[in-house]
XYZ file of C-alpha atoms in Angstrom:
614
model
C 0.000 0.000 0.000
C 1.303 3.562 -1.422
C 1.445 6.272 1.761
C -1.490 7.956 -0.779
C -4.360 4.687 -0.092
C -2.397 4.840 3.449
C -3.950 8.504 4.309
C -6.996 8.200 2.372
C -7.820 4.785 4.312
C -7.017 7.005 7.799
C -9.189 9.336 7.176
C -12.183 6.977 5.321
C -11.956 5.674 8.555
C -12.204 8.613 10.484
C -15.118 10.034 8.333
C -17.042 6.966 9.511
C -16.185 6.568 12.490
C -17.455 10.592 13.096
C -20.610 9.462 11.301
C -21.390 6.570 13.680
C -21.059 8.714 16.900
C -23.519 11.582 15.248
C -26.342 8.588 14.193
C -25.737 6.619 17.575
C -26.458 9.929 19.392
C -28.876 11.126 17.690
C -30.692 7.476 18.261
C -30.308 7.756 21.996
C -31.055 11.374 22.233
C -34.987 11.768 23.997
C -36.900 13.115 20.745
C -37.265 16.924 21.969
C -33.328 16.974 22.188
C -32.378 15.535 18.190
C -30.948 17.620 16.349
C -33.101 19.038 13.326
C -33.081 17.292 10.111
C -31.121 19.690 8.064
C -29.011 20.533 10.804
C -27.996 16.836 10.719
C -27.543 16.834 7.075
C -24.982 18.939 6.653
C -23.009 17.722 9.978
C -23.457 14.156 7.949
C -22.789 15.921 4.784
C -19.419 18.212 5.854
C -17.606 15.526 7.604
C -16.434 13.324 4.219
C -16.054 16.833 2.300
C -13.360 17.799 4.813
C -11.810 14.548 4.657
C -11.848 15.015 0.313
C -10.145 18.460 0.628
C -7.894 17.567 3.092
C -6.216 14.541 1.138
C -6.388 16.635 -1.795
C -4.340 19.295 0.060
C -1.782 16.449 0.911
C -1.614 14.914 -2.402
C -3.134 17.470 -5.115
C -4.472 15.693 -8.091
C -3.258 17.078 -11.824
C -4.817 20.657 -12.533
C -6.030 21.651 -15.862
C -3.174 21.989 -18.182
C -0.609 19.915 -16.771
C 1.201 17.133 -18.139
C -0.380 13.727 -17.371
C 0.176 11.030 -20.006
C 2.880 8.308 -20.581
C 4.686 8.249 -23.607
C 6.026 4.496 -24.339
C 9.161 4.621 -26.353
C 9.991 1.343 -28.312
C 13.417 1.444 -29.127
C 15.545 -0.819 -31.204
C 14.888 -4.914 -29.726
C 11.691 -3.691 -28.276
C 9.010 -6.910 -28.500
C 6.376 -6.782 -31.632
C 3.808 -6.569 -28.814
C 4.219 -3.762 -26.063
C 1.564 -3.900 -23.153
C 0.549 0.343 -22.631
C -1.681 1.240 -19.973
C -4.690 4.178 -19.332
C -3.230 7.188 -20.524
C -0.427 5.424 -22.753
C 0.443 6.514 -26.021
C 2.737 3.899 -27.842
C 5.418 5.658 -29.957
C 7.923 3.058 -32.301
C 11.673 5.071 -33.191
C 12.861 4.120 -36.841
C 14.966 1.557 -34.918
C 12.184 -0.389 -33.639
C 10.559 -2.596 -36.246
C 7.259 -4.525 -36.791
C 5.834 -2.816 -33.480
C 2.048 -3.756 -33.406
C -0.353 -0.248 -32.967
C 2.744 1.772 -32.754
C 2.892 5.167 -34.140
C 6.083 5.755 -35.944
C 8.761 8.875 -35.755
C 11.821 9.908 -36.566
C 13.149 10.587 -33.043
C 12.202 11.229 -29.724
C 12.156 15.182 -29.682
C 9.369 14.627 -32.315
C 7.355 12.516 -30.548
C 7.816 15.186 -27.347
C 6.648 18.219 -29.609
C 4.185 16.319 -30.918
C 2.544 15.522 -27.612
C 3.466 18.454 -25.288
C 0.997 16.799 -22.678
C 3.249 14.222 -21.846
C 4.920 13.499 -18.698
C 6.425 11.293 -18.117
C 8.300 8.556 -21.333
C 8.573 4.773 -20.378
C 11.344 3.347 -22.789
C 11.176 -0.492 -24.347
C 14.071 -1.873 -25.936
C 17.650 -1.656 -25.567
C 17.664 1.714 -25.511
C 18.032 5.309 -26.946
C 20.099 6.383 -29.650
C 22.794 8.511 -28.787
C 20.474 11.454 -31.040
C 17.875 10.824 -28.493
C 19.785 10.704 -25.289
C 19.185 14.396 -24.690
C 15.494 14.690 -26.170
C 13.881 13.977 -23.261
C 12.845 17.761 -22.110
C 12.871 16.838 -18.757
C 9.862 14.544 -18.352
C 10.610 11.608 -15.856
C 11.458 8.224 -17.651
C 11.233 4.646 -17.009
C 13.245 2.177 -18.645
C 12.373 -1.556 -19.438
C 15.999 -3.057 -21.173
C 15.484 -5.609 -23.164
C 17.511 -9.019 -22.349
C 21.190 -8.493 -22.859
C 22.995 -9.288 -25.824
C 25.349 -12.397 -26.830
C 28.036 -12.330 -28.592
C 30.665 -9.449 -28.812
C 29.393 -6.566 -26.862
C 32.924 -4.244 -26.318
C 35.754 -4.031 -28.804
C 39.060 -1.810 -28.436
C 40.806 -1.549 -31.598
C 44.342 -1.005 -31.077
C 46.210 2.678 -31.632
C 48.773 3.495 -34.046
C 51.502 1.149 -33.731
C 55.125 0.850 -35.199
C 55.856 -1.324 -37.813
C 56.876 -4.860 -36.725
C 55.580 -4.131 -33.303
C 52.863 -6.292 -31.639
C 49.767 -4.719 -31.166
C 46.871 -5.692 -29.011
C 42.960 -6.205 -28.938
C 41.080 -6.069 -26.064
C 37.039 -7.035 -26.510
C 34.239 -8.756 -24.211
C 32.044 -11.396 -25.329
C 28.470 -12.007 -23.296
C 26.635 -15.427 -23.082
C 29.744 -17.638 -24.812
C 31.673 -18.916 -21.455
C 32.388 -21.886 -23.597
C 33.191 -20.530 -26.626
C 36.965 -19.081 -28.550
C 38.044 -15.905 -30.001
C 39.604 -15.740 -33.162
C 42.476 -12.920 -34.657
C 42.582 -13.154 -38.291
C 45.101 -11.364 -40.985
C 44.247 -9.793 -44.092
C 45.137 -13.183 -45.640
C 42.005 -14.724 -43.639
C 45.036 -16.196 -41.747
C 44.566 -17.088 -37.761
C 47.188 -15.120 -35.806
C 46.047 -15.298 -32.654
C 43.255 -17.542 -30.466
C 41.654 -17.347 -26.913
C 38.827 -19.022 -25.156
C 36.440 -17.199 -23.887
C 36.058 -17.703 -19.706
C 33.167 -17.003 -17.663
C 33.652 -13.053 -17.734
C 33.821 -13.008 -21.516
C 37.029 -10.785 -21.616
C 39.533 -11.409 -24.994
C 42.647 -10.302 -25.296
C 44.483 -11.200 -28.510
C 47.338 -9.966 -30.483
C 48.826 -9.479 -33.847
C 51.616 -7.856 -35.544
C 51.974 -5.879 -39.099
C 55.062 -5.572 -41.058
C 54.368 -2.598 -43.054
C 53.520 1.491 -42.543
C 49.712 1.156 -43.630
C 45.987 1.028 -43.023
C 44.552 -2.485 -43.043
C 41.677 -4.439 -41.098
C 42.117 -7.970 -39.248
C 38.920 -9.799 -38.405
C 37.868 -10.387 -34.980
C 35.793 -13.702 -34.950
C 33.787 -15.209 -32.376
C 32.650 -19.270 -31.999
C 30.111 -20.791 -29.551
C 31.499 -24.229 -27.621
C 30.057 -26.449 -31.175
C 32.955 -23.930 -32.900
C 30.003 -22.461 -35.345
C 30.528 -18.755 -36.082
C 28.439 -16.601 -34.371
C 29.656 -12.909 -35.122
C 32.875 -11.268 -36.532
C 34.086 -8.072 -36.354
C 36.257 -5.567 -38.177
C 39.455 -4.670 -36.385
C 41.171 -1.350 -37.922
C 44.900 -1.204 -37.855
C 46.672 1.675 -38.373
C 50.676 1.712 -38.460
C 52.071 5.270 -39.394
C 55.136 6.209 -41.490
C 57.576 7.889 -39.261
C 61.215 8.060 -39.632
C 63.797 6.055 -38.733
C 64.990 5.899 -34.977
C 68.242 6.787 -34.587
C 69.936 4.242 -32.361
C 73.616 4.293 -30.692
C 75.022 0.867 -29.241
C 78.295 0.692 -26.854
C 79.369 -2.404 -25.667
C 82.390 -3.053 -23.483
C 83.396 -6.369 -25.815
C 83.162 -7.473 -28.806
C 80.327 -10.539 -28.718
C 77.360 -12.706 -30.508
C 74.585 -10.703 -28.353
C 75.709 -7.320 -29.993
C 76.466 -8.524 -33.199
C 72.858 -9.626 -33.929
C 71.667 -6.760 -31.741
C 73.461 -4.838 -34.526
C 71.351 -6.811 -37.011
C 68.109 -6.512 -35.528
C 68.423 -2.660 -35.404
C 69.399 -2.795 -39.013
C 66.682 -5.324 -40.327
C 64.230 -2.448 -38.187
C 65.340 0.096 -40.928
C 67.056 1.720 -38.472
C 70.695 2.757 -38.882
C 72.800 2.111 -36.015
C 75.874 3.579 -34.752
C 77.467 0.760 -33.213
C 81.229 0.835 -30.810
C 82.846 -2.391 -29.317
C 85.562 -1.938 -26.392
C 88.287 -4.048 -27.540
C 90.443 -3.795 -24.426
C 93.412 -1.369 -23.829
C 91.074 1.882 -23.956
C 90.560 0.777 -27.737
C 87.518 0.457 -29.621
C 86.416 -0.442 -33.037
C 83.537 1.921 -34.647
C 82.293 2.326 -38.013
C 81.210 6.040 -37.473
C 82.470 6.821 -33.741
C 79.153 8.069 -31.533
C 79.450 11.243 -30.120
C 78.587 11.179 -26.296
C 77.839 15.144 -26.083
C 74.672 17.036 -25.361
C 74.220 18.306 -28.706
C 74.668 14.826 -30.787
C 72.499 12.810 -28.304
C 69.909 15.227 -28.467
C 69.301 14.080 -32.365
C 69.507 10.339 -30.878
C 66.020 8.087 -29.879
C 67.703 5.498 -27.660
C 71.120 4.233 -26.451
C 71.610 0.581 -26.026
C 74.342 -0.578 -23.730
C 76.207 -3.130 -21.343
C 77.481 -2.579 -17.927
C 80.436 -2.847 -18.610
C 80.205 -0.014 -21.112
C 78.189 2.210 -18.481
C 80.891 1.796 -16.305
C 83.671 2.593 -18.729
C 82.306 6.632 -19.655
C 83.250 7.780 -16.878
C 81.917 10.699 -14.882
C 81.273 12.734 -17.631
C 79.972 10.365 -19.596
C 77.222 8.924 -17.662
C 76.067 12.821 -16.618
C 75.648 13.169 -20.506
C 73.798 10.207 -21.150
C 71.942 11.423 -18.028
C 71.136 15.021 -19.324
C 70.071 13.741 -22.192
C 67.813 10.962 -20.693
C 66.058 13.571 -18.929
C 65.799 16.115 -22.462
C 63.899 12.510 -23.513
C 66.294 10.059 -25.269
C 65.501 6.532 -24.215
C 68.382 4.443 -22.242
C 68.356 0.746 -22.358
C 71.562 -0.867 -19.908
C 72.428 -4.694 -20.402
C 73.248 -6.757 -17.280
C 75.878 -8.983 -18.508
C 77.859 -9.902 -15.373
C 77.636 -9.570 -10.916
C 76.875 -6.324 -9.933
C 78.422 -4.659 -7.181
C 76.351 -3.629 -3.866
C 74.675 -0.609 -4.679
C 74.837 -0.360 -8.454
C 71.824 1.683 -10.195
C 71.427 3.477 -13.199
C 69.543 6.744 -12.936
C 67.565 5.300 -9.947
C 66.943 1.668 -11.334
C 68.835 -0.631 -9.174
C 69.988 -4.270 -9.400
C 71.112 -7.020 -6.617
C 71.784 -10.087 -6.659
C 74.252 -13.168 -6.946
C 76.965 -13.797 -9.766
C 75.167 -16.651 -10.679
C 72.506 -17.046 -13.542
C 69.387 -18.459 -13.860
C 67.241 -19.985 -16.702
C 64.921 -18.194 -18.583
C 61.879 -19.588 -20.788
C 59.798 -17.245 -23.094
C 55.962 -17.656 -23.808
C 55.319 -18.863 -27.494
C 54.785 -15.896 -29.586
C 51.623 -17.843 -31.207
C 49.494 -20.367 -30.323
C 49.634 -22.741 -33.059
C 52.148 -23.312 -35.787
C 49.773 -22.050 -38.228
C 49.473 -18.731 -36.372
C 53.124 -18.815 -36.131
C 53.963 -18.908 -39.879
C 51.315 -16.372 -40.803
C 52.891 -13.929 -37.880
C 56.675 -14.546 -39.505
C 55.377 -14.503 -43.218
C 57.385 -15.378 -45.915
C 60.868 -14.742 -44.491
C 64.025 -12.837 -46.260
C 66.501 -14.214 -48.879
C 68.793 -15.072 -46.467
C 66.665 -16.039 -43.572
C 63.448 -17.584 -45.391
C 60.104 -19.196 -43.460
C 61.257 -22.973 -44.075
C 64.394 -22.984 -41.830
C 62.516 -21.147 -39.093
C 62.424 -23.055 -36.349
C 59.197 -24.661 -34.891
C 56.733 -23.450 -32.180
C 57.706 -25.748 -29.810
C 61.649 -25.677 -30.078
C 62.187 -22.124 -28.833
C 65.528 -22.180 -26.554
C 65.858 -21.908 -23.187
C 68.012 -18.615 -22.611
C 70.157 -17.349 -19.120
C 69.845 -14.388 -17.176
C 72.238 -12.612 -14.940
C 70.443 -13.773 -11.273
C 69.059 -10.210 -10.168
C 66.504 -7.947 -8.665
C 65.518 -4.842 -10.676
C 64.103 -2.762 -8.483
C 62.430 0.982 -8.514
C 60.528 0.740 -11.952
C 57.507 -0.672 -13.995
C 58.068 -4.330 -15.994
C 58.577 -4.343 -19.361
C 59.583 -8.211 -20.074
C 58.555 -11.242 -18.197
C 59.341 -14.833 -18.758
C 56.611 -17.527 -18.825
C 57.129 -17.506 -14.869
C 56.314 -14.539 -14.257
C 59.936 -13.560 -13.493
C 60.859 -10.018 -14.585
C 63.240 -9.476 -16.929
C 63.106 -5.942 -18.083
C 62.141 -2.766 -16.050
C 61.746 0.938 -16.939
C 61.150 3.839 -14.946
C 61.046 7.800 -16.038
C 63.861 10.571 -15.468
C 62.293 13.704 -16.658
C 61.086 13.543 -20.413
C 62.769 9.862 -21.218
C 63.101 6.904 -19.936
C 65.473 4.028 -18.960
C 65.969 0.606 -18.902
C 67.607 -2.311 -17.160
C 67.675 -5.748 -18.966
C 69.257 -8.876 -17.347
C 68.778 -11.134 -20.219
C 72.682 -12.412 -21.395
C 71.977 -14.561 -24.642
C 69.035 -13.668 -26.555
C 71.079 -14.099 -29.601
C 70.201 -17.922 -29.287
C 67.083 -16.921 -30.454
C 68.678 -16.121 -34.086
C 70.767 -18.737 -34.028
C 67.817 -21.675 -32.986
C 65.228 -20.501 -35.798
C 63.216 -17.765 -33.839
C 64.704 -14.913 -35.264
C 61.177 -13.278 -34.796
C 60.887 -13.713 -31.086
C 64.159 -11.705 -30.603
C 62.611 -9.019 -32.951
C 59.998 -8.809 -31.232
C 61.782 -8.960 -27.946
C 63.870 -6.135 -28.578
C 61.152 -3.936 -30.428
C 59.578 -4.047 -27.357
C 62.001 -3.347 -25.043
C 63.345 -0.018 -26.929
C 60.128 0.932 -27.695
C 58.843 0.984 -24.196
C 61.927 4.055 -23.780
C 62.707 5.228 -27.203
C 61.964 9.483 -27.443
C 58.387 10.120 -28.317
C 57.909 11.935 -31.598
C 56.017 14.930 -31.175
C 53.069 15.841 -32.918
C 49.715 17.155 -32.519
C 47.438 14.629 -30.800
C 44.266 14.003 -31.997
C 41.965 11.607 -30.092
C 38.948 10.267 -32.526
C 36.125 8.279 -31.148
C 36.158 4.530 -31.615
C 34.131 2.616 -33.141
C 32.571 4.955 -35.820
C 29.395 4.043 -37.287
C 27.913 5.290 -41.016
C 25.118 7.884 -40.020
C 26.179 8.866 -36.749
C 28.074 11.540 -35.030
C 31.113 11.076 -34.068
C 33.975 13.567 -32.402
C 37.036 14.241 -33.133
C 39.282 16.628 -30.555
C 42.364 18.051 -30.193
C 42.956 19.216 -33.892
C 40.638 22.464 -34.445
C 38.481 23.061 -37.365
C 39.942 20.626 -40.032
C 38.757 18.639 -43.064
C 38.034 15.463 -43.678
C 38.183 12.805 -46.753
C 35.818 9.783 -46.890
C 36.909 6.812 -48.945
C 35.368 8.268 -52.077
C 37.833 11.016 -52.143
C 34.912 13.708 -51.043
C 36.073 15.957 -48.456
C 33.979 17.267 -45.892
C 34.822 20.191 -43.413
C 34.469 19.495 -39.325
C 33.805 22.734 -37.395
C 34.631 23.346 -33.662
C 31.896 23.081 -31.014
C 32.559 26.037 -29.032
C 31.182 24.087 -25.996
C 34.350 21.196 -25.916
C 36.098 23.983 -24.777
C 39.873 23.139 -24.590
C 39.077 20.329 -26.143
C 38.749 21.608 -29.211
C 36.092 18.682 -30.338
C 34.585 18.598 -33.592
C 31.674 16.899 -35.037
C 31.761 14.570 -38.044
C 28.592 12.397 -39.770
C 30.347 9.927 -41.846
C 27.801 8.703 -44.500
C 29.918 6.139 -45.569
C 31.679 2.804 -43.876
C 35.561 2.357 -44.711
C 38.559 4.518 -44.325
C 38.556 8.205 -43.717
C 41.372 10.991 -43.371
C 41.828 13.595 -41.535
C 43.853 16.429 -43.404
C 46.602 19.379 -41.991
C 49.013 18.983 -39.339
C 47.261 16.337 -37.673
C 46.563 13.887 -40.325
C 45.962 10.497 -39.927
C 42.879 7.799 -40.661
C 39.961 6.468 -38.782
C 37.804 3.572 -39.864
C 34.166 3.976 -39.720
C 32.114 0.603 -39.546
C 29.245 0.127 -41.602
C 25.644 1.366 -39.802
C 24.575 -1.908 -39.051
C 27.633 -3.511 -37.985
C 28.785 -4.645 -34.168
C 24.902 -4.735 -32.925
C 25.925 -6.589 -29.294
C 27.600 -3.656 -28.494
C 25.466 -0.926 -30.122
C 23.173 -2.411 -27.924
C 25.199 -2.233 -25.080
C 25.966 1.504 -25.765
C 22.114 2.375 -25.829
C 21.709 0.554 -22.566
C 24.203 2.349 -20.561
C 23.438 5.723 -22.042
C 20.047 5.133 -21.330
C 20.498 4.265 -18.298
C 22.992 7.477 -17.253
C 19.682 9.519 -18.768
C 17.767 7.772 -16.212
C 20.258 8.107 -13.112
C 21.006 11.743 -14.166
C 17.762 13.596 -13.516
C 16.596 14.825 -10.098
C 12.874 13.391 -11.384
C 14.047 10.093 -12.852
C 14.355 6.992 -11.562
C 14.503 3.302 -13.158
C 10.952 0.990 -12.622
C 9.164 4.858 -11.448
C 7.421 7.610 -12.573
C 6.860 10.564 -10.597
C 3.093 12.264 -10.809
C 2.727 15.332 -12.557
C 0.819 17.336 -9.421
C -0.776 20.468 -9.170
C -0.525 22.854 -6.487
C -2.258 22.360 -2.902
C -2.771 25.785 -2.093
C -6.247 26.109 -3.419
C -7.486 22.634 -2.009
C -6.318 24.100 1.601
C -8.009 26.977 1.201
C -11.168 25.448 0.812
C -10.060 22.488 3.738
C -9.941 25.759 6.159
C -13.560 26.844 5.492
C -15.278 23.662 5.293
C -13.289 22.924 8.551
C -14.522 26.393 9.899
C -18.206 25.848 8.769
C -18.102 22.447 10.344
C -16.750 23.829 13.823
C -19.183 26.676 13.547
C -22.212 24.558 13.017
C -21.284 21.640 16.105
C -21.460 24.746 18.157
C -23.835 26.935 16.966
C -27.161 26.811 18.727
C -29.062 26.392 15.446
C -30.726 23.411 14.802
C -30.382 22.145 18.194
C -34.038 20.347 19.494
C -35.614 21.935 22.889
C -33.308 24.355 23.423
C -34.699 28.109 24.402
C -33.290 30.779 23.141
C -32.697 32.848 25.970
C -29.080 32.364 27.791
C -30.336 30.693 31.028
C -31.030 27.650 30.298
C -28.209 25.381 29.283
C -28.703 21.926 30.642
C -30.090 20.557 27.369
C -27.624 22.152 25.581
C -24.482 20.758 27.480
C -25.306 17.289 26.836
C -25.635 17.736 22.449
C -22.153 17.310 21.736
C -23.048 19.092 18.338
């Protein structure tokens, strides 16, 4: 029972109870002393009025003008037949098809103008569009979500990535706890594959080989392995220049020699120097160790031995120029004395070393070969070695302590770490023989190994950021902030102009309406692409999208409230105005000597008079 039928039960009660004490003494009251006819009447007659006009003063009913109907919304996965109630008008958005006795408009803020009357909007279906999210003038709203979705309901494409680099994809999958995730190449090749647990989170990877835009497919199988969704996933690896990379190593050795080659198979350049022994070294194009050369360089590779061999000066170079923002990766390749750090990383430990075992780069030989691709002249696919045979490599048996992981064996076991020093970054690394990668047949894994590590500290290039919302869908708005006013080219070679919204801010967002799926560029400083998906691709998570919007419409109002609708009330000032002199007339009559049976009219005689209680 509301705390409305709660009052208005009180004072039914009330009402009757005052009306059974009148009749009962008017019954028992000798027939000279009753109360006239009329007289009891209006006593009879006064007594339920007050009651009316005092609930209506505590809860006011809708006056003349205000808004009192229901508007029910049915949005996209709304049910052919929606239930409406007294006072319901059923409205269908273009999303919601085959609604029975709907009437159908273009959007919400129609439907609103069309029925200013309305007030309150009950919403069936997944949800509102993100056109309609801000439609709703106001008016309270109710929302009925339709069952959640299955299959993939949240995709993160990856950012711009270097070439050769790994990138990831991060997704969520709903109702497929027994089912896998697929990565696929270009080639319709399987890179990568996952099962999907109980929380429906995927997490796959890939790599690309080339400065480009291109799309791998995201593909999604139910525990009989049939196909229930796939997904486009946009990949975007920019042309930039060449690193510039210095390497100094205190001996001549297999690790820096195909070091050397990795940096040079990278497209970068390197600048290498070997200690030979006697303050000698051997150098193709001797590196310059001064503030102005390093401050053209993107990262510095080398030993201990060779960090301990600068010197003073030196190391307070590499240091400056650390903190201007070159990157600094140090190999551990022997004991360290107590106390040894670079630029606040430290190691301890024993002089002995330990074995180290990497995670297979793919999870099935297939997805291996289409990750290497078709190999080099001199190093080509068929003398790769297999999944399974990857080497087991040693690491100097240390600590790193005082920064972030960057590499971790299949244990667990760290064996990179990074930390900042002003604008760059540097590295400790206590791996000793990743050359035996080369040498065994997985000259990809050390690749990759080492892309990662001197990417994680290499200098940032600068450039003007622009952040672009992901996914884009054909025929709706989308943002794009951080660039200004700039122009954009969909994939039919039109170009279209995006305009500020003064509003963003510092933000500086723009709005786009792609009208076409595929790749578009953004043009000026800040150029780069974005993929927009086709308009009825990735439903699940459309879905998804609409829900929580929907549902931050809902919790956002001070009137709004999922499963209620606040009443549309008028005021209560008039219905207590008229409580007071009903209230007044009935005090004035019980007292009044009106109406009363046998009693005189002069002021002596009272007896009679005492005993009529009205």
């Amino acid at each position: 029972m509301t705390v409305a039928q709660s009052v208005a039960a009180i004072l039914a009660f009330s009402v009757v109870l005052g009306w059974v004490r009148l009749l009962l003494w008017q019954r028992r009251a000798p027939a000279s002393s009753r109360t006239r006819g009329w007289r009891l009447a209006a006593l009879l007659a006064l007594q339920p009025i007050a009651g009316l006009l005092l609930f209506s003063t505590l809860f006011p009913p809708a006056s003349a003008g205000k808004a009192t109907g229901t508007l029910v919304i049915a949005t996209a996965g709304a049910p052919r037949f929606v239930t409406t109630g007294a006072g319901e008008r059923l409205i269908a958005l273009p999303e919601a098809s085959g609604v029975v006795g709907a009437e159908h408009l273009p959007d919400l803020g129609t439907a609103v103008r069309r029925y200013p009357d309305a007030g309150a909007l009950r919403i069936v279906g997944s949800g509102l569009e993100p056109r309609d999210q801000e439609a709703n003038a106001g008016l309270a709203v109710r929302f009925e979500p339709a069952r959640a979705p299955s299959g993939l309901i949240a995709l993160q494409p990856p950012g711009p990535i270097a070439a050769g680099a790994r990138f990831a994809v991060t997704a969520r999958a709903g109702d497929l706890a027994d089912g896998s995730a697929e990565l696929l190449d270009p080639a319709s090749r399987i890179v990568d594959t996952q099962p999907i647990g109980s929380t429906g989170e995927i997490a796959l990877s890939g790599t690309v080989r080339a400065a480009g835009t291109t799309l791998f497919t995201l593909r999604l199988r139910d525990g009989s392995r049939a196909r229930v969704e796939q997904a486009a996933v946009p990949v975007w690896v920019p042309a930039s220049p060449s690193a510039r990379v210095v390497i100094l190593a205190g001996a001549p050795g297999p690790e820096v020699k195909y070091l050397r080659r990795w940096a040079t198979d990278a497209g970068v350049a390197p600048q290498v120097r070997l200690g030979v022994g006697g303050g000698a070294s051997l150098a193709d194009t001797p590196p310059a160790l001064t503030m102005a050369a390093l401050a053209k360089v993107d990262a510095v590779i080398l030993d201990d031995r060779a960090w301990d061999g600068l010197g003073t000066g030196g190391r307070q170079a590499l240091a400056a120029a650390v903190r201007g923002g070159m990157g600094l990766v140090v190999r551990i390749t022997a004991p360290v004395p107590r106390g040894w750090q670079v630029l606040g990383l430290s190691a301890r430990g024993t002089a002995d070393v330990a074995p180290v075992t990497l995670r297979a780069d793919a999870p099935s030989d297939d997805a291996l070969a289409a990750r290497r691709g078709p190999g080099t002249r001199d190093a080509p696919a068929s003398i790769a070695g297999a999944r399974d045979t990857v080497p087991e490599l040693t690491r100097q048996a240390v600590t790193i302590a005082g920064g972030m992981p960057v590499l971790r064996d299949i244990r667990g076991t760290v064996l990179a770490a990074s930390r900042g020093s002003g604008r760059g970054r540097v590295a400790l690394v206590s791996l000793q023989d990743s050359f035996a990668l080369v040498t065994s047949g997985h000259g990809d894994v050390h690749a990759q190994l080492w892309s990662e590590l001197v990417s994680a500290v290499a200098r940032r290039q600068a450039g003007p950021a622009v952040q672009i919302e992901a996914p884009a869908f054909a025929g709706q708005r989308m943002a794009i902030c951080g660039a200004g006013s700039l122009s954009v080219t969909d994939p039919g070679g039109r170009g279209g102009r995006a305009l500020v919204d003064p509003a963003t801010g510092a933000a500086g967002c723009a709005g786009y309406w792609p009208d076409v799926a595929g790749w578009h560029h953004v043009s000026g400083p800040a150029a780069r692409p974005f993929y927009v998906y086709p308009a009825d691709a990735l439903q699940g998570l459309r879905a998804v999208d609409r829900r929580d919007g929907t549902l931050r419409l809902v919790g956002s109002g001070g009137r709004t409230s999922v499963g209620t609708v606040e009443d549309n009330r008028g005021p209560s000032w008039p219905w207590f105005i008229g409580w007071l002199l009903v209230a007044g007339l009935l005090w004035w009559l019980e007292r009044a000597r009106i109406g009363r049976g046998g009693v005189p009219v002069f002021e002596g005689q009272t007896e009679i008079a005492s005993r009529d209680p009205y």
